[in-house]
Each structure stands twice: as C-alpha cells, then as structure tokens.
Amino acid sequence: MTAEETEKTKKCDCEDTQRHFLNRAFETLRLDDAQRNLLLSSFRETLISIPLKVRRNGIEMLRTFTGFRVQHNHARGPFKGGLRYHPASNLNEIRALAQLMTWKTALVNIPYGGAKGGIAVDPAELHADELEVLTKRFTQKMRPLLGVHQDIVAPDVGTNPRVMAWILEEYSKAHGYTPGIVTGKPLELGGSEGRLEATGYGVATITRQAAADHGLELNQARVVIQGFGNVGSHVAQRLADLGATVIALSDARGGVLCESGIDVAAALAHVRENTWLEGLPGTETISNAELLELPCDILIPAALESVIDCDNAERIRADMIVEAANMPITHQADDILRERGKIVVPDVLANAGGVLASYYEWVQNLQEFPWERDTVFYRLEERLLRTYGEVHRLAAHKGVDMRTAAYELAIHRVSEAIRLRGF
Ligand code: GLU
C-alpha cells in the first residue's frame, strides 16, 4: 500500500468502526433498516473554508483552511461536542466522532445530543494571534448553527480553554455575554472547577472499577498510557495517586519506559520545562508502537483514533484496555482483542467524564451559580459509577461485551426520544 492509500484506509476506519459497533447493538435491539438509517444519518453537516493571512520569515501569505461541524442528533437535547484542530481532520472522521457524542451523552443520560467540529490545521504551526483569528472566523461562519440551547462547543484534540474563550468572545459580540455557548472554558469566564481534569479523572474512576471487577487492585497494577495531553496526563496523575505503577508514557514524539515506575509529577515538570517527555531522567526511550505492545495489566490509549488496528492487535499484551481517546481501536482489532479474551472498556463509557463535566459547567452557567470543586467531583464520580454499573449488569445479563451493552442502552434512549417526539 502507498502512504496515501494507508492514510485513506485510516481515514475510513473511524466511520467503518462506528458503523460496525452500532450494527452489533442494532442486531440485539432488533431495529429495522429504516430505524437504523435514521440513527446513522447526520442532522446537518457543514463544511466551510476559512482564509487566513500568515507571516512566515517576514513574508505574508494567504492560506485557506477547511472547517467542519457535524450535528448528528438532537432528539434528547441541544447538539454537544468538541472542536478538534488536527491536520488530518476530515469530514468522515468528524461525522463518526459526532455520532459517538450522541451515544455518549445518552449513555450518561444528560440532556444533549451529539456533534463534533474541527479545522484541518496543525495548531503548532500557527502563531497564537493567527490561531485566534482562525478560531474567530470559524465561529463567525458557524454562528447561526450554534446556541446555548442549540449547539454547545467544547475542547477536543488540539484545542483548549483558550480556544473556547475566543469562541465565547466572538459569539458574545452578536448575542451579549454568553458563557454557556462553550464548555471547558477558563474559570475566569464562567468555566467549571474540575472541568480540565474531568476526562482523565473519569477515566481513572472507571479504570479502578473495571480493574476491581476483574480482581485487580490498582496498587498491584502496572499501567501504560499513550498520550500525555490533557487527558493522558490527568489519567496518569490520578492513577498514580490511586496507587497504580505507571511504567510507560508517551507523546506525539515517542515514549518513555521505566519498569519500576515513572514519577508522574516529575514527568509533568519535565514536560513543562522541555515540551516533550523525551529525555525524562531515569527512563529509556521507546517508540509509540513499542509502547502499545508492552507487557502490562492495563493499557490506556489516550491520544488519537485507530492506534490499535489489525496489524498490532495480536501483539497487545495488556489484559485490559481502557479507551481514554475516542475510537483508538478499529473494529477489526476489537474483534481480535475480544477473541483473545482481553477486556476492553469502551470510549463511550471510559471518557464520558469530559462531557459530563461539560454538562455540569453548562448547568452552572444557565443558573449563574458556580459549584464547589468537591460538588463537581462527587457528582462526576457518582454518575460515572452508576453508568458503569448499568453497562456492566447489562453486558453480564445479555452475555455481550461492554461496548455493545453501552451502545444498546444509549441507542434505546435516543430511539425512544425520537419516537416520542415523532420526527
Ligand atoms: N471532546 C470531548 C469528548 O469527545 C468532550 C466533549 C464535550 O465536553 O462536549 O467527549
């Protein structure tokens, strides 16, 4: 396969994977073709071009970026989902991720639908002021589609609270101060205590429960984490606090390994100083591919999609894989892992702490009444563990994997909302 073909296959993986997982749940729910088609279709898909003048070596040049927002379903509440800045972002990927948000919000039973947006851009290539203009132009063009009761944006891969603040500013120019238009924004602008850590904290909460259910206490567990961004770094920190031994970590450049355990606080300090994990004292350097195949108890992919595919699924040695990223396992790999008796805790459950905390942030904005940090974490943990229990019981009862059980619960809620509203 040429590099271009490989890239193309990878791009299609997300949609194929999503469809394959859904079909498994559709079968057990006995939905007919018409119902399946409705659930698989996007409500609206918007693609825009965003011109931007950039300066390189004193020379000004014009570049045109492509932006997307896919609003998948809003039967249960306003569209909700992140905005991703990544050079490989494309409509297929964003569509699959928008669908995943519909199931995620339904699974944790918050009154939202699902959406996802993106700009095909490498944010590291732009200066901060260029990124600000790009974000504000994206918001200008998408503004008619957004709204506190229509579509609410959040951070995702490549975006952060600062980007949310720019969206808030641009939207508020036309509508007056509207903090509830974005979640994951800075505390100073109505952000919520705990939102930044919530996804990682939630992944750790679910990991602890899933491990205990399989007879593994965290203080005995050896953990490998791929990705050291907002999600991976907080998972690592929280799991280390809970007593786990984190033996390997990685970022986009590569990984670091220390069999006796990495001091996560030291890794965070190292990255603050040096940007990358590379060269972390006391560790040996490994590649991201090697990291995924390390012998360990728990593997947590917390970076991008499709990192575990049919090429490496046979070589994964962890007993349990917890999907902190969205769709890190392709459907072919998922089949292989299941046949090999591996436990997979699916993204739709594992990383739902992020959107759950977004919901709490939005509620606080609507009520103009901020909560204490403890309240956010208490409610987050309580709801996640309740959802985990529902999924676990259904999976055991029906003899299906956790992903299929989670999708069944979510699809049932969305289908019921559609039926009752009578679209
Ligand atoms: N981007 C996160 C996700 O994929 C959070 C979405 C949100 O908070 O709306 O779940």
GROMACS .gro file of C-alpha atoms and ligand atoms in nm:
model
  433
    1MET     CA    1   0.000   0.000   0.000
    2THR     CA    2   0.128   0.351  -0.075
    3ALA     CA    3   0.143   0.601   0.211
    4GLU     CA    4  -0.155   0.779   0.057
    5GLU     CA    5  -0.359   0.458   0.048
    6THR     CA    6  -0.270   0.376   0.408
    7GLU     CA    7  -0.381   0.722   0.512
    8LYS     CA    8  -0.707   0.677   0.319
    9THR     CA    9  -0.778   0.343   0.488
   10LYS     CA   10  -0.707   0.501   0.824
   11LYS     CA   11  -0.948   0.784   0.749
   12CYS     CA   12  -1.226   0.543   0.660
   13ASP     CA   13  -1.160   0.334   0.970
   14CYS     CA   14  -1.346   0.565   1.201
   15GLU     CA   15  -1.671   0.555   1.009
   16ASP     CA   16  -1.646   0.181   0.943
   17THR     CA   17  -1.565   0.120   1.306
   18GLN     CA   18  -1.859   0.326   1.427
   19ARG     CA   19  -2.099   0.151   1.186
   20HIS     CA   20  -1.970  -0.191   1.280
   21PHE     CA   21  -2.010  -0.129   1.656
   22LEU     CA   22  -2.357   0.013   1.603
   23ASN     CA   23  -2.465  -0.281   1.389
   24ARG     CA   24  -2.375  -0.516   1.671
   25ALA     CA   25  -2.612  -0.326   1.902
   26PHE     CA   26  -2.878  -0.281   1.629
   27GLU     CA   27  -2.895  -0.660   1.597
   28THR     CA   28  -2.961  -0.720   1.964
   29LEU     CA   29  -3.216  -0.433   1.972
   30ARG     CA   30  -3.385  -0.575   1.658
   31LEU     CA   31  -3.408  -0.236   1.485
   32ASP     CA   32  -3.528  -0.239   1.123
   33ASP     CA   33  -3.342  -0.077   0.835
   34ALA     CA   34  -3.544   0.244   0.841
   35GLN     CA   35  -3.468   0.297   1.210
   36ARG     CA   36  -3.101   0.214   1.157
   37ASN     CA   37  -3.076   0.461   0.869
   38LEU     CA   38  -3.229   0.737   1.075
   39LEU     CA   39  -2.992   0.674   1.365
   40LEU     CA   40  -2.690   0.667   1.137
   41SER     CA   41  -2.773   0.990   0.949
   42SER     CA   42  -2.641   1.330   1.049
   43PHE     CA   43  -2.896   1.603   1.111
   44ARG     CA   44  -2.667   1.855   0.940
   45GLU     CA   45  -2.311   1.859   0.808
   46THR     CA   46  -2.143   2.192   0.749
   47LEU     CA   47  -1.813   2.246   0.572
   48ILE     CA   48  -1.659   2.593   0.545
   49SER     CA   49  -1.339   2.745   0.415
   50ILE     CA   50  -1.150   2.990   0.630
   51PRO     CA   51  -0.895   3.218   0.466
   52LEU     CA   52  -0.611   3.336   0.688
   53LYS     CA   53  -0.308   3.556   0.628
   54VAL     CA   54   0.001   3.412   0.796
   55ARG     CA   55   0.351   3.559   0.825
   56ARG     CA   56   0.650   3.337   0.766
   57ASN     CA   57   1.004   3.478   0.767
   58GLY     CA   58   0.862   3.827   0.726
   59ILE     CA   59   0.658   3.729   0.421
   60GLU     CA   60   0.281   3.740   0.433
   61MET     CA   61   0.094   3.459   0.261
   62LEU     CA   62  -0.265   3.355   0.229
   63ARG     CA   63  -0.376   3.011   0.342
   64THR     CA   64  -0.721   2.858   0.328
   65PHE     CA   65  -0.828   2.610   0.594
   66THR     CA   66  -1.128   2.378   0.596
   67GLY     CA   67  -1.360   2.374   0.895
   68PHE     CA   68  -1.638   2.129   0.984
   69ARG     CA   69  -1.929   2.095   1.221
   70VAL     CA   70  -2.133   1.777   1.208
   71GLN     CA   71  -2.454   1.786   1.412
   72HIS     CA   72  -2.558   1.426   1.437
   73ASN     CA   73  -2.870   1.407   1.651
   74HIS     CA   74  -3.058   1.636   1.889
   75ALA     CA   75  -3.356   1.425   1.992
   76ARG     CA   76  -3.256   1.439   2.361
   77GLY     CA   77  -3.131   1.799   2.381
   78PRO     CA   78  -2.902   2.050   2.210
   79PHE     CA   79  -2.612   1.926   1.999
   80LYS     CA   80  -2.297   1.889   2.210
   81GLY     CA   81  -1.940   1.807   2.129
   82GLY     CA   82  -1.584   1.915   2.092
   83LEU     CA   83  -1.386   2.107   1.833
   84ARG     CA   84  -1.067   1.943   1.712
   85TYR     CA   85  -0.765   2.107   1.548
   86HIS     CA   86  -0.563   1.843   1.367
   87PRO     CA   87  -0.401   1.843   1.021
   88ALA     CA   88  -0.565   1.510   0.929
   89SER     CA   89  -0.917   1.611   1.037
   90ASN     CA   90  -1.174   1.536   0.770
   91LEU     CA   91  -1.547   1.506   0.733
   92ASN     CA   92  -1.558   1.125   0.771
   93GLU     CA   93  -1.373   1.137   1.098
   94ILE     CA   94  -1.578   1.427   1.236
   95ARG     CA   95  -1.902   1.252   1.134
   96ALA     CA   96  -1.807   0.935   1.323
   97LEU     CA   97  -1.699   1.135   1.628
   98ALA     CA   98  -2.025   1.335   1.620
   99GLN     CA   99  -2.221   1.009   1.630
  100LEU     CA  100  -2.012   0.888   1.920
  101MET     CA  101  -2.112   1.203   2.113
  102THR     CA  102  -2.482   1.121   2.063
  103TRP     CA  103  -2.430   0.779   2.223
  104LYS     CA  104  -2.203   0.916   2.496
  105THR     CA  105  -2.445   1.185   2.615
  106ALA     CA  106  -2.733   0.934   2.601
  107LEU     CA  107  -2.533   0.674   2.794
  108VAL     CA  108  -2.458   0.905   3.086
  109ASN     CA  109  -2.814   1.031   3.049
  110ILE     CA  110  -2.755   1.404   3.016
  111PRO     CA  111  -2.998   1.615   2.809
  112TYR     CA  112  -2.784   1.657   2.500
  113GLY     CA  113  -2.749   1.525   2.150
  114GLY     CA  114  -2.419   1.480   1.969
  115ALA     CA  115  -2.195   1.691   1.745
  116LYS     CA  116  -1.828   1.738   1.662
  117GLY     CA  117  -1.635   2.005   1.478
  118GLY     CA  118  -1.288   2.051   1.350
  119ILE     CA  119  -1.042   2.251   1.146
  120ALA     CA  120  -0.781   2.072   0.938
  121VAL     CA  121  -0.487   2.258   1.086
  122ASP     CA  122  -0.178   2.186   1.289
  123PRO     CA  123  -0.215   2.440   1.571
  124ALA     CA  124   0.157   2.419   1.648
  125GLU     CA  125   0.228   2.568   1.303
  126LEU     CA  126   0.039   2.889   1.372
  127HIS     CA  127   0.124   3.181   1.597
  128ALA     CA  128  -0.122   3.241   1.883
  129ASP     CA  129  -0.265   3.554   1.716
  130GLU     CA  130  -0.319   3.360   1.390
  131LEU     CA  131  -0.495   3.081   1.576
  132GLU     CA  132  -0.716   3.340   1.743
  133VAL     CA  133  -0.820   3.490   1.409
  134LEU     CA  134  -0.878   3.143   1.262
  135THR     CA  135  -1.097   3.043   1.560
  136LYS     CA  136  -1.295   3.365   1.550
  137ARG     CA  137  -1.356   3.332   1.173
  138PHE     CA  138  -1.470   2.973   1.224
  139THR     CA  139  -1.711   3.097   1.493
  140GLN     CA  140  -1.839   3.382   1.274
  141LYS     CA  141  -1.928   3.141   0.994
  142MET     CA  142  -2.075   2.874   1.223
  143ARG     CA  143  -2.257   3.120   1.449
  144PRO     CA  144  -2.607   3.067   1.303
  145LEU     CA  145  -2.579   2.697   1.392
  146LEU     CA  146  -2.462   2.748   1.749
  147GLY     CA  147  -2.661   2.840   2.058
  148VAL     CA  148  -2.689   2.765   2.429
  149HIS     CA  149  -2.998   2.557   2.350
  150GLN     CA  150  -2.887   2.463   2.000
  151ASP     CA  151  -2.522   2.355   1.984
  152ILE     CA  152  -2.256   2.389   2.254
  153VAL     CA  153  -1.884   2.357   2.174
  154ALA     CA  154  -1.605   2.207   2.391
  155PRO     CA  155  -1.233   2.133   2.366
  156ASP     CA  156  -1.103   1.821   2.190
  157VAL     CA  157  -0.770   1.717   2.038
  158GLY     CA  158  -0.561   2.031   1.965
  159THR     CA  159  -0.793   2.281   2.136
  160ASN     CA  160  -0.803   2.410   2.494
  161PRO     CA  161  -0.971   2.660   2.729
  162ARG     CA  162  -0.805   2.948   2.547
  163VAL     CA  163  -0.967   2.849   2.216
  164MET     CA  164  -1.301   2.824   2.399
  165ALA     CA  165  -1.251   3.180   2.529
  166TRP     CA  166  -1.208   3.307   2.170
  167ILE     CA  167  -1.530   3.133   2.063
  168LEU     CA  168  -1.711   3.282   2.362
  169GLU     CA  169  -1.586   3.628   2.269
  170GLU     CA  170  -1.686   3.604   1.903
  171TYR     CA  171  -2.028   3.459   1.979
  172SER     CA  172  -2.092   3.714   2.256
  173LYS     CA  173  -2.026   4.004   2.014
  174ALA     CA  174  -2.353   3.920   1.843
  175HIS     CA  175  -2.554   3.783   2.134
  176GLY     CA  176  -2.428   3.953   2.450
  177TYR     CA  177  -2.215   3.774   2.711
  178THR     CA  178  -2.296   3.405   2.665
  179PRO     CA  179  -2.065   3.179   2.868
  180GLY     CA  180  -2.292   2.875   2.813
  181ILE     CA  181  -2.206   2.867   2.440
  182VAL     CA  182  -1.886   2.676   2.519
  183THR     CA  183  -1.774   2.441   2.795
  184GLY     CA  184  -1.418   2.373   2.903
  185LYS     CA  185  -1.355   2.748   2.914
  186PRO     CA  186  -1.128   2.927   3.162
  187LEU     CA  187  -1.257   2.963   3.518
  188GLU     CA  188  -1.239   3.342   3.483
  189LEU     CA  189  -1.504   3.331   3.210
  190GLY     CA  190  -1.751   3.100   3.381
  191GLY     CA  191  -1.564   2.771   3.342
  192SER     CA  192  -1.622   2.498   3.597
  193GLU     CA  193  -1.396   2.379   3.872
  194GLY     CA  194  -1.264   2.037   3.774
  195ARG     CA  195  -1.352   2.050   3.402
  196LEU     CA  196  -0.989   2.045   3.291
  197GLU     CA  197  -0.912   1.726   3.485
  198ALA     CA  198  -1.257   1.570   3.443
  199THR     CA  199  -1.190   1.344   3.144
  200GLY     CA  200  -0.873   1.198   3.294
  201TYR     CA  201  -1.025   1.176   3.640
  202GLY     CA  202  -1.326   0.994   3.494
  203VAL     CA  203  -1.105   0.751   3.301
  204ALA     CA  204  -0.922   0.670   3.625
  205THR     CA  205  -1.251   0.622   3.813
  206ILE     CA  206  -1.380   0.379   3.551
  207THR     CA  207  -1.042   0.204   3.530
  208ARG     CA  208  -1.035   0.146   3.905
  209GLN     CA  209  -1.386  -0.004   3.898
  210ALA     CA  210  -1.323  -0.223   3.593
  211ALA     CA  211  -0.995  -0.347   3.741
  212ALA     CA  212  -1.161  -0.431   4.074
  213ASP     CA  213  -1.437  -0.622   3.891
  214HIS     CA  214  -1.167  -0.837   3.737
  215GLY     CA  215  -0.987  -0.898   4.064
  216LEU     CA  216  -0.710  -0.644   4.010
  217GLU     CA  217  -0.642  -0.380   4.274
  218LEU     CA  218  -0.485  -0.063   4.140
  219ASN     CA  219  -0.195  -0.073   4.381
  220GLN     CA  220  -0.093  -0.401   4.216
  221ALA     CA  221  -0.145  -0.276   3.860
  222ARG     CA  222   0.118  -0.188   3.602
  223VAL     CA  223  -0.020   0.074   3.367
  224VAL     CA  224   0.089   0.203   3.024
  225ILE     CA  225  -0.055   0.529   2.890
  226GLN     CA  226  -0.029   0.654   2.531
  227GLY     CA  227  -0.070   1.032   2.512
  228PHE     CA  228   0.031   1.292   2.769
  229GLY     CA  229  -0.202   1.576   2.672
  230ASN     CA  230  -0.495   1.698   2.875
  231VAL     CA  231  -0.648   1.351   2.902
  232GLY     CA  232  -0.341   1.126   2.935
  233SER     CA  233  -0.158   1.348   3.184
  234HIS     CA  234  -0.456   1.364   3.419
  235VAL     CA  235  -0.520   0.988   3.390
  236ALA     CA  236  -0.156   0.925   3.480
  237GLN     CA  237  -0.167   1.162   3.775
  238ARG     CA  238  -0.491   1.025   3.915
  239LEU     CA  239  -0.395   0.659   3.869
  240ALA     CA  240  -0.060   0.722   4.037
  241ASP     CA  241  -0.248   0.890   4.326
  242LEU     CA  242  -0.465   0.578   4.349
  243GLY     CA  243  -0.154   0.363   4.387
  244ALA     CA  244  -0.100   0.227   4.035
  245THR     CA  245   0.250   0.191   3.890
  246VAL     CA  246   0.273   0.384   3.564
  247ILE     CA  247   0.555   0.214   3.375
  248ALA     CA  248   0.534   0.394   3.038
  249LEU     CA  249   0.407   0.722   2.896
  250SER     CA  250   0.425   0.881   2.553
  251ASP     CA  251   0.350   1.191   2.350
  252ALA     CA  252   0.348   1.260   1.975
  253ARG     CA  253   0.730   1.230   1.959
  254GLY     CA  254   0.758   0.892   2.135
  255GLY     CA  255   0.754   0.716   2.468
  256VAL     CA  256   0.949   0.670   2.789
  257LEU     CA  257   0.969   0.348   2.991
  258CYS     CA  258   1.076   0.269   3.345
  259GLU     CA  259   0.990  -0.081   3.466
  260SER     CA  260   1.000   0.020   3.832
  261GLY     CA  261   0.755   0.305   3.775
  262ILE     CA  262   0.764   0.664   3.647
  263ASP     CA  263   0.728   0.954   3.889
  264VAL     CA  264   0.431   1.122   3.717
  265ALA     CA  265   0.482   1.455   3.897
  266ALA     CA  266   0.842   1.460   3.769
  267ALA     CA  267   0.721   1.378   3.416
  268LEU     CA  268   0.478   1.671   3.428
  269ALA     CA  269   0.752   1.905   3.550
  270HIS     CA  270   0.984   1.776   3.274
  271VAL     CA  271   0.722   1.846   3.006
  272ARG     CA  272   0.655   2.194   3.143
  273GLU     CA  273   1.029   2.266   3.100
  274ASN     CA  274   1.104   2.076   2.778
  275THR     CA  275   0.766   2.040   2.599
  276TRP     CA  276   0.831   1.669   2.532
  277LEU     CA  277   0.874   1.360   2.753
  278GLU     CA  278   1.190   1.268   2.562
  279GLY     CA  279   1.492   1.258   2.792
  280LEU     CA  280   1.296   1.216   3.115
  281PRO     CA  281   1.568   1.116   3.366
  282GLY     CA  282   1.560   0.751   3.474
  283THR     CA  283   1.367   0.630   3.168
  284GLU     CA  284   1.458   0.458   2.843
  285THR     CA  285   1.325   0.584   2.511
  286ILE     CA  286   1.074   0.370   2.318
  287SER     CA  287   0.852   0.433   2.018
  288ASN     CA  288   0.475   0.475   2.037
  289ALA     CA  289   0.434   0.142   1.855
  290GLU     CA  290   0.655  -0.037   2.109
  291LEU     CA  291   0.468   0.124   2.396
  292LEU     CA  292   0.135  -0.023   2.287
  293GLU     CA  293   0.282  -0.373   2.290
  294LEU     CA  294   0.445  -0.361   2.633
  295PRO     CA  295   0.355  -0.632   2.883
  296CYS     CA  296   0.134  -0.466   3.148
  297ASP     CA  297  -0.201  -0.505   3.325
  298ILE     CA  298  -0.377  -0.200   3.186
  299LEU     CA  299  -0.315  -0.017   2.859
  300ILE     CA  300  -0.475   0.326   2.818
  301PRO     CA  301  -0.465   0.477   2.469
  302ALA     CA  302  -0.530   0.848   2.533
  303ALA     CA  303  -0.419   1.006   2.206
  304LEU     CA  304  -0.573   0.955   1.864
  305GLU     CA  305  -0.807   0.710   1.694
  306SER     CA  306  -0.721   0.380   1.524
  307VAL     CA  307  -0.388   0.325   1.702
  308ILE     CA  308  -0.478  -0.039   1.770
  309ASP     CA  309  -0.565  -0.199   1.439
  310CYS     CA  310  -0.548  -0.540   1.278
  311ASP     CA  311  -0.170  -0.502   1.240
  312ASN     CA  312  -0.088  -0.484   1.611
  313ALA     CA  313  -0.399  -0.626   1.789
  314GLU     CA  314  -0.242  -0.973   1.805
  315ARG     CA  315   0.061  -0.831   1.984
  316ILE     CA  316  -0.119  -0.633   2.255
  317ARG     CA  317  -0.014  -0.787   2.585
  318ALA     CA  318  -0.221  -0.586   2.835
  319ASP     CA  319  -0.511  -0.775   2.996
  320MET     CA  320  -0.734  -0.470   2.997
  321ILE     CA  321  -0.753  -0.180   2.752
  322VAL     CA  322  -0.933   0.136   2.862
  323GLU     CA  323  -1.022   0.370   2.575
  324ALA     CA  324  -0.945   0.719   2.702
  325ALA     CA  325  -0.921   0.851   2.344
  326ASN     CA  326  -1.218   0.837   2.110
  327MET     CA  327  -1.209   0.527   1.888
  328PRO     CA  328  -0.848   0.419   1.947
  329ILE     CA  329  -0.936   0.060   1.848
  330THR     CA  330  -1.061  -0.026   1.500
  331HIS     CA  331  -1.348  -0.270   1.476
  332GLN     CA  332  -1.124  -0.542   1.331
  333ALA     CA  333  -0.886  -0.501   1.624
  334ASP     CA  334  -1.178  -0.501   1.866
  335ASP     CA  335  -1.284  -0.843   1.731
  336ILE     CA  336  -0.930  -0.978   1.766
  337LEU     CA  337  -0.894  -0.848   2.122
  338ARG     CA  338  -1.227  -0.999   2.223
  339GLU     CA  339  -1.134  -1.336   2.075
  340ARG     CA  340  -0.809  -1.318   2.271
  341GLY     CA  341  -1.008  -1.267   2.594
  342LYS     CA  342  -0.893  -0.909   2.650
  343ILE     CA  343  -1.121  -0.675   2.843
  344VAL     CA  344  -1.199  -0.355   2.653
  345VAL     CA  345  -1.361  -0.068   2.840
  346PRO     CA  346  -1.513   0.141   2.558
  347ASP     CA  347  -1.460   0.515   2.496
  348VAL     CA  348  -1.832   0.588   2.516
  349LEU     CA  349  -1.813   0.498   2.885
  350ALA     CA  350  -1.446   0.542   2.976
  351ASN     CA  351  -1.402   0.904   2.867
  352ALA     CA  352  -1.758   1.026   2.933
  353GLY     CA  353  -1.637   1.223   3.238
  354GLY     CA  354  -1.539   1.503   2.999
  355VAL     CA  355  -1.882   1.571   2.858
  356LEU     CA  356  -2.041   1.503   3.195
  357ALA     CA  357  -1.834   1.783   3.350
  358SER     CA  358  -1.922   1.996   3.045
  359TYR     CA  359  -2.286   1.943   3.129
  360TYR     CA  360  -2.224   2.050   3.490
  361GLU     CA  361  -2.045   2.359   3.361
  362TRP     CA  362  -2.340   2.445   3.134
  363VAL     CA  363  -2.588   2.397   3.420
  364GLN     CA  364  -2.381   2.633   3.635
  365ASN     CA  365  -2.379   2.888   3.351
  366LEU     CA  366  -2.755   2.865   3.297
  367GLN     CA  367  -2.817   2.909   3.669
  368GLU     CA  368  -2.538   3.165   3.707
  369PHE     CA  369  -2.440   2.975   4.020
  370PRO     CA  370  -2.094   2.817   4.040
  371TRP     CA  371  -2.042   2.492   4.230
  372GLU     CA  372  -1.764   2.397   4.468
  373ARG     CA  373  -1.493   2.170   4.331
  374ASP     CA  374  -1.595   1.883   4.562
  375THR     CA  375  -1.953   1.900   4.433
  376VAL     CA  376  -1.832   1.863   4.073
  377PHE     CA  377  -1.614   1.561   4.152
  378TYR     CA  378  -1.871   1.398   4.378
  379ARG     CA  379  -2.143   1.422   4.109
  380LEU     CA  380  -1.900   1.317   3.837
  381GLU     CA  381  -1.787   1.005   4.017
  382GLU     CA  382  -2.136   0.910   4.132
  383ARG     CA  383  -2.286   0.936   3.780
  384LEU     CA  384  -1.995   0.759   3.612
  385LEU     CA  385  -2.001   0.467   3.853
  386ARG     CA  386  -2.379   0.437   3.823
  387THR     CA  387  -2.346   0.427   3.444
  388TYR     CA  388  -2.063   0.176   3.468
  389GLY     CA  389  -2.289  -0.045   3.686
  390GLU     CA  390  -2.572  -0.027   3.431
  391VAL     CA  391  -2.341  -0.123   3.145
  392HIS     CA  392  -2.171  -0.398   3.341
  393ARG     CA  393  -2.501  -0.555   3.450
  394LEU     CA  394  -2.650  -0.544   3.100
  395ALA     CA  395  -2.335  -0.693   2.949
  396ALA     CA  396  -2.340  -0.979   3.202
  397HIS     CA  397  -2.713  -1.034   3.161
  398LYS     CA  398  -2.701  -1.049   2.781
  399GLY     CA  399  -2.362  -1.213   2.753
  400VAL     CA  400  -2.227  -0.931   2.534
  401ASP     CA  401  -1.917  -0.712   2.557
  402MET     CA  402  -1.931  -0.377   2.740
  403ARG     CA  403  -1.930  -0.174   2.420
  404THR     CA  404  -2.235  -0.349   2.279
  405ALA     CA  405  -2.415  -0.314   2.614
  406ALA     CA  406  -2.329   0.058   2.634
  407TYR     CA  407  -2.448   0.116   2.277
  408GLU     CA  408  -2.769  -0.072   2.347
  409LEU     CA  409  -2.852   0.149   2.642
  410ALA     CA  410  -2.767   0.465   2.450
  411ILE     CA  411  -2.944   0.372   2.127
  412HIS     CA  412  -3.255   0.275   2.317
  413ARG     CA  413  -3.268   0.618   2.486
  414VAL     CA  414  -3.217   0.804   2.159
  415SER     CA  415  -3.473   0.592   1.969
  416GLU     CA  416  -3.730   0.646   2.243
  417ALA     CA  417  -3.677   1.023   2.230
  418ILE     CA  418  -3.720   1.019   1.852
  419ARG     CA  419  -4.035   0.806   1.878
  420LEU     CA  420  -4.192   1.026   2.145
  421ARG     CA  421  -4.117   1.349   1.960
  422GLY     CA  422  -4.246   1.199   1.638
  423PHE     CA  423  -3.989   1.340   1.396
  424GLU     N1  424  -1.423   1.633   2.334
  424GLU     C1  425  -1.473   1.561   2.447
  424GLU     C2  426  -1.531   1.427   2.403
  424GLU     O1  427  -1.501   1.378   2.298
  424GLU     C3  428  -1.569   1.644   2.532
  424GLU     C4  429  -1.692   1.691   2.461
  424GLU     C5  430  -1.775   1.790   2.539
  424GLU     O2  431  -1.744   1.815   2.654
  424GLU     O3  432  -1.872   1.840   2.482
  424GLU     O4  433  -1.604   1.364   2.476
   0.00000   0.00000   0.00000
